[in-house]
CSV table of C-alpha atoms in Angstrom, one decimal:
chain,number,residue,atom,x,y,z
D,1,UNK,CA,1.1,-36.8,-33.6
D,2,UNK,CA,0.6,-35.5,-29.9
D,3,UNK,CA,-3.0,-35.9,-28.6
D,4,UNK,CA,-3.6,-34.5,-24.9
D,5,UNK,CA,-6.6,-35.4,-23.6
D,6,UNK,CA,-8.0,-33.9,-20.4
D,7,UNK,CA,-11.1,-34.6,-18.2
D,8,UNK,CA,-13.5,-34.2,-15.2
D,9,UNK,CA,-15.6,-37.1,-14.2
D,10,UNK,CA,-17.2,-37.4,-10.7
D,11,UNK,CA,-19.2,-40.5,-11.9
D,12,UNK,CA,-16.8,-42.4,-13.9
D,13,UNK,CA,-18.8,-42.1,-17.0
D,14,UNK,CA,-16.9,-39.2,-18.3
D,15,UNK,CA,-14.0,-41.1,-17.4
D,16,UNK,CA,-14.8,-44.5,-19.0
D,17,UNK,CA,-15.6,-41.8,-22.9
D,18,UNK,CA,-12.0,-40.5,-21.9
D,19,UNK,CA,-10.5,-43.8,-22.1
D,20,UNK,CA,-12.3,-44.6,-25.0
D,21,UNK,CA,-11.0,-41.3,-27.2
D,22,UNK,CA,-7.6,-42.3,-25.9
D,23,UNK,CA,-7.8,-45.6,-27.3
D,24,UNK,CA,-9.3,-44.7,-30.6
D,25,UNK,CA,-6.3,-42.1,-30.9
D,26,UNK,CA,-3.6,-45.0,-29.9
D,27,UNK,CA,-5.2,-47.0,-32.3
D,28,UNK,CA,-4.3,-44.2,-35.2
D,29,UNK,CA,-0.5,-44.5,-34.1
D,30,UNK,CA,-0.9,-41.0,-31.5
D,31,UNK,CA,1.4,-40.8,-28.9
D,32,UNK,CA,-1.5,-40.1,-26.4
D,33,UNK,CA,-1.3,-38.2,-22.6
D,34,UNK,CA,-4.7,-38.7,-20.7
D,35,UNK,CA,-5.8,-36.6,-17.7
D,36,UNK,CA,-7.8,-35.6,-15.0
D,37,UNK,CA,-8.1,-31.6,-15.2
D,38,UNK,CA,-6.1,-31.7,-11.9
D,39,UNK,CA,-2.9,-33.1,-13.0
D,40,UNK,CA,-3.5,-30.9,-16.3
D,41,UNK,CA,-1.3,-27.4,-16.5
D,42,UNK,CA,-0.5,-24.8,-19.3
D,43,UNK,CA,1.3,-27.8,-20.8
D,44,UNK,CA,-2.1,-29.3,-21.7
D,45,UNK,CA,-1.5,-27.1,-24.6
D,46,UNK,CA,1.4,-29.0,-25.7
D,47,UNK,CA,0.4,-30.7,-28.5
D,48,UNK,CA,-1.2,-31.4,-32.1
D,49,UNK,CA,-4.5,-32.2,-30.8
D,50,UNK,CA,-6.6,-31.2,-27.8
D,51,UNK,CA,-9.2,-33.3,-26.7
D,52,UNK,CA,-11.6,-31.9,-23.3
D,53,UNK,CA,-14.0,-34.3,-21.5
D,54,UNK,CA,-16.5,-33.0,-19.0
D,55,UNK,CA,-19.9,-34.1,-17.8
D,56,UNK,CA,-22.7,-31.5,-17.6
D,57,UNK,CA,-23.6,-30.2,-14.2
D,58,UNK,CA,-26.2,-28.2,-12.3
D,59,UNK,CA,-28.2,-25.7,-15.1
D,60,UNK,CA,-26.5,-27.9,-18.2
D,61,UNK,CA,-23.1,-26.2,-17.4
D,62,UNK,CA,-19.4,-27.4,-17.0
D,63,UNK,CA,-18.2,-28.3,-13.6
D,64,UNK,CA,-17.2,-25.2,-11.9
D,65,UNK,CA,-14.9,-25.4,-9.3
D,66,UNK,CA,-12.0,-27.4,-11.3
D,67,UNK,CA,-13.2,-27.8,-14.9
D,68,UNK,CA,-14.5,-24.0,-15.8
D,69,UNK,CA,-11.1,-22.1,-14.4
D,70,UNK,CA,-8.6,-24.7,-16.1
D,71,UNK,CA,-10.8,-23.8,-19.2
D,72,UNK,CA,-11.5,-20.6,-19.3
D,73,UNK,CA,-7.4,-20.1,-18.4
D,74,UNK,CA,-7.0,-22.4,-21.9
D,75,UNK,CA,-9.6,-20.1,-23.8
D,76,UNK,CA,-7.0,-17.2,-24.9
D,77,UNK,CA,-4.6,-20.1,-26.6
D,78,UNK,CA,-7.3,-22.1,-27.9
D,79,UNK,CA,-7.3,-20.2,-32.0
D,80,UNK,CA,-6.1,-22.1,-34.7
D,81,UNK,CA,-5.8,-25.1,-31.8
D,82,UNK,CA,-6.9,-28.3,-33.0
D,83,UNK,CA,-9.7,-29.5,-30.5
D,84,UNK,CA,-12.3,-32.1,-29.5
D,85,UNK,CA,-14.7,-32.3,-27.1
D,86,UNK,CA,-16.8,-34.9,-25.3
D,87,UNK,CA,-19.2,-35.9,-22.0
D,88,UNK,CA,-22.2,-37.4,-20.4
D,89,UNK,CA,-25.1,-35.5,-18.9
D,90,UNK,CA,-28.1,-37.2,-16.9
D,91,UNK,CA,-30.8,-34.3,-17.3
D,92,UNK,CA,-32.0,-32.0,-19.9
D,93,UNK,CA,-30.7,-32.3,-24.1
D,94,UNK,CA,-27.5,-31.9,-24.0
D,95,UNK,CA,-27.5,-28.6,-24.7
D,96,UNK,CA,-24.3,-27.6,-22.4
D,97,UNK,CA,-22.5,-29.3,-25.1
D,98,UNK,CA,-23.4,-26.8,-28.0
D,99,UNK,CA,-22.7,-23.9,-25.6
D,100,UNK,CA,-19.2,-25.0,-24.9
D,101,UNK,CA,-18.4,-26.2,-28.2
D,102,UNK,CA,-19.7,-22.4,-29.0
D,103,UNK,CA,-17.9,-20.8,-27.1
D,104,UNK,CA,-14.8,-22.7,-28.5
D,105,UNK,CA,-15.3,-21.9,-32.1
D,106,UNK,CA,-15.7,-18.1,-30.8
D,107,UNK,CA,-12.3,-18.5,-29.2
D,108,UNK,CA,-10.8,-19.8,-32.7
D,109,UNK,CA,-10.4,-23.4,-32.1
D,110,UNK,CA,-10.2,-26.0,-35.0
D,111,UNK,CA,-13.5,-28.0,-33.9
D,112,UNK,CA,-12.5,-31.7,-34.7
D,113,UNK,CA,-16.1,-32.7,-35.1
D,114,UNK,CA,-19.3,-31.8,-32.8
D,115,UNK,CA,-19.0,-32.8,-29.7
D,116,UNK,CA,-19.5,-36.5,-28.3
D,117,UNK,CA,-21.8,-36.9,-25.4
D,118,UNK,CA,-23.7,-39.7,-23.6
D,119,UNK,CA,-27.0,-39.9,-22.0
D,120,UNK,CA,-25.9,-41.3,-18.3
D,121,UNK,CA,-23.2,-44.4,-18.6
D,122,UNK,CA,-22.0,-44.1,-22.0
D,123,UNK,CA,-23.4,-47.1,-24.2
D,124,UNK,CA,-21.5,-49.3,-27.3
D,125,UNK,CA,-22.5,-46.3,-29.7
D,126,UNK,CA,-21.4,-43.3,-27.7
D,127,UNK,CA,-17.7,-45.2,-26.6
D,128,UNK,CA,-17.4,-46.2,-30.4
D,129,UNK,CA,-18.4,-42.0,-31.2
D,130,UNK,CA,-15.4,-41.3,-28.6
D,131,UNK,CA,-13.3,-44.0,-30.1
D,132,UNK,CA,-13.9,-42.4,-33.8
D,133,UNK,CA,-13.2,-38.7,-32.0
D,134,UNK,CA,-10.0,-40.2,-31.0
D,135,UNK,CA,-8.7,-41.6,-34.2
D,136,UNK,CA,-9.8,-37.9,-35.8
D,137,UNK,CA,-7.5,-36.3,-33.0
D,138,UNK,CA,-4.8,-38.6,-34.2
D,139,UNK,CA,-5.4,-37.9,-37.8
């Protein structure tokens, strides 16, 4: 099993929940390639299980000048595609996350579970969600 996992994080916090799902998904025996969106090509597609990390910016939206191309240039390949999603926010509800995750379920994808998010620094119960989100991927 191939998980890819592939983030944005200016703080470190999406960063420090990336590292989490890839542990999680090395734990359930993956063969795991983690990431930052600007390493991440058409390749990111690649494998069994797609796993997308970013942190909610300006108006509760995903960062625009990396993270929104590379995934808007994924959307057209993302039916069928097995995929997870997770990130932190510091403002508002979280509600970016349900926008994106609707807009992948629109574009066909195989939603994994809802997706993971933390309020600020992810805390023991969010890394432990992305750990869990990991070992799904992997499953």
């Amino acid at each position: 099993m191939k998980v890819n996992i592939v983030y944005w994080s200016g703080t470190g916090n999406t960063e420090q929940m990336a590292n989490a799902v890839a542990d999680g998904a090395k734990k359930a025996g993956a063969d795991v390639a983690l990431m930052r969106v600007s390493e991440a090509g058409s390749d990111a597609l690649d494998c069994d299980a797609l796993v997308l990390g970013c942190p909610a910016m300006g108006a509760e939206e995903l960062e625009d000048t990396e993270f929104e191309p590379f995934f808007a240039s994924l959307e057209d390949s993302l039916k069928g595609k097995k995929l997870g999603l997770f990130g932190s926010y510091e403002w508002g509800v979280g509600d970016w996350m349900s926008t994106w995750q609707g807009r992948c379920e629109a574009d066909g994808a195989s939603m994994i579970c809802d997706g993971v998010i933390a309020n600020g620094s992810p805390d023991a119960e969010a890394l432990a969600a992305c750990e869990a989100l990991g070992e799904k991927a992997a499953g």
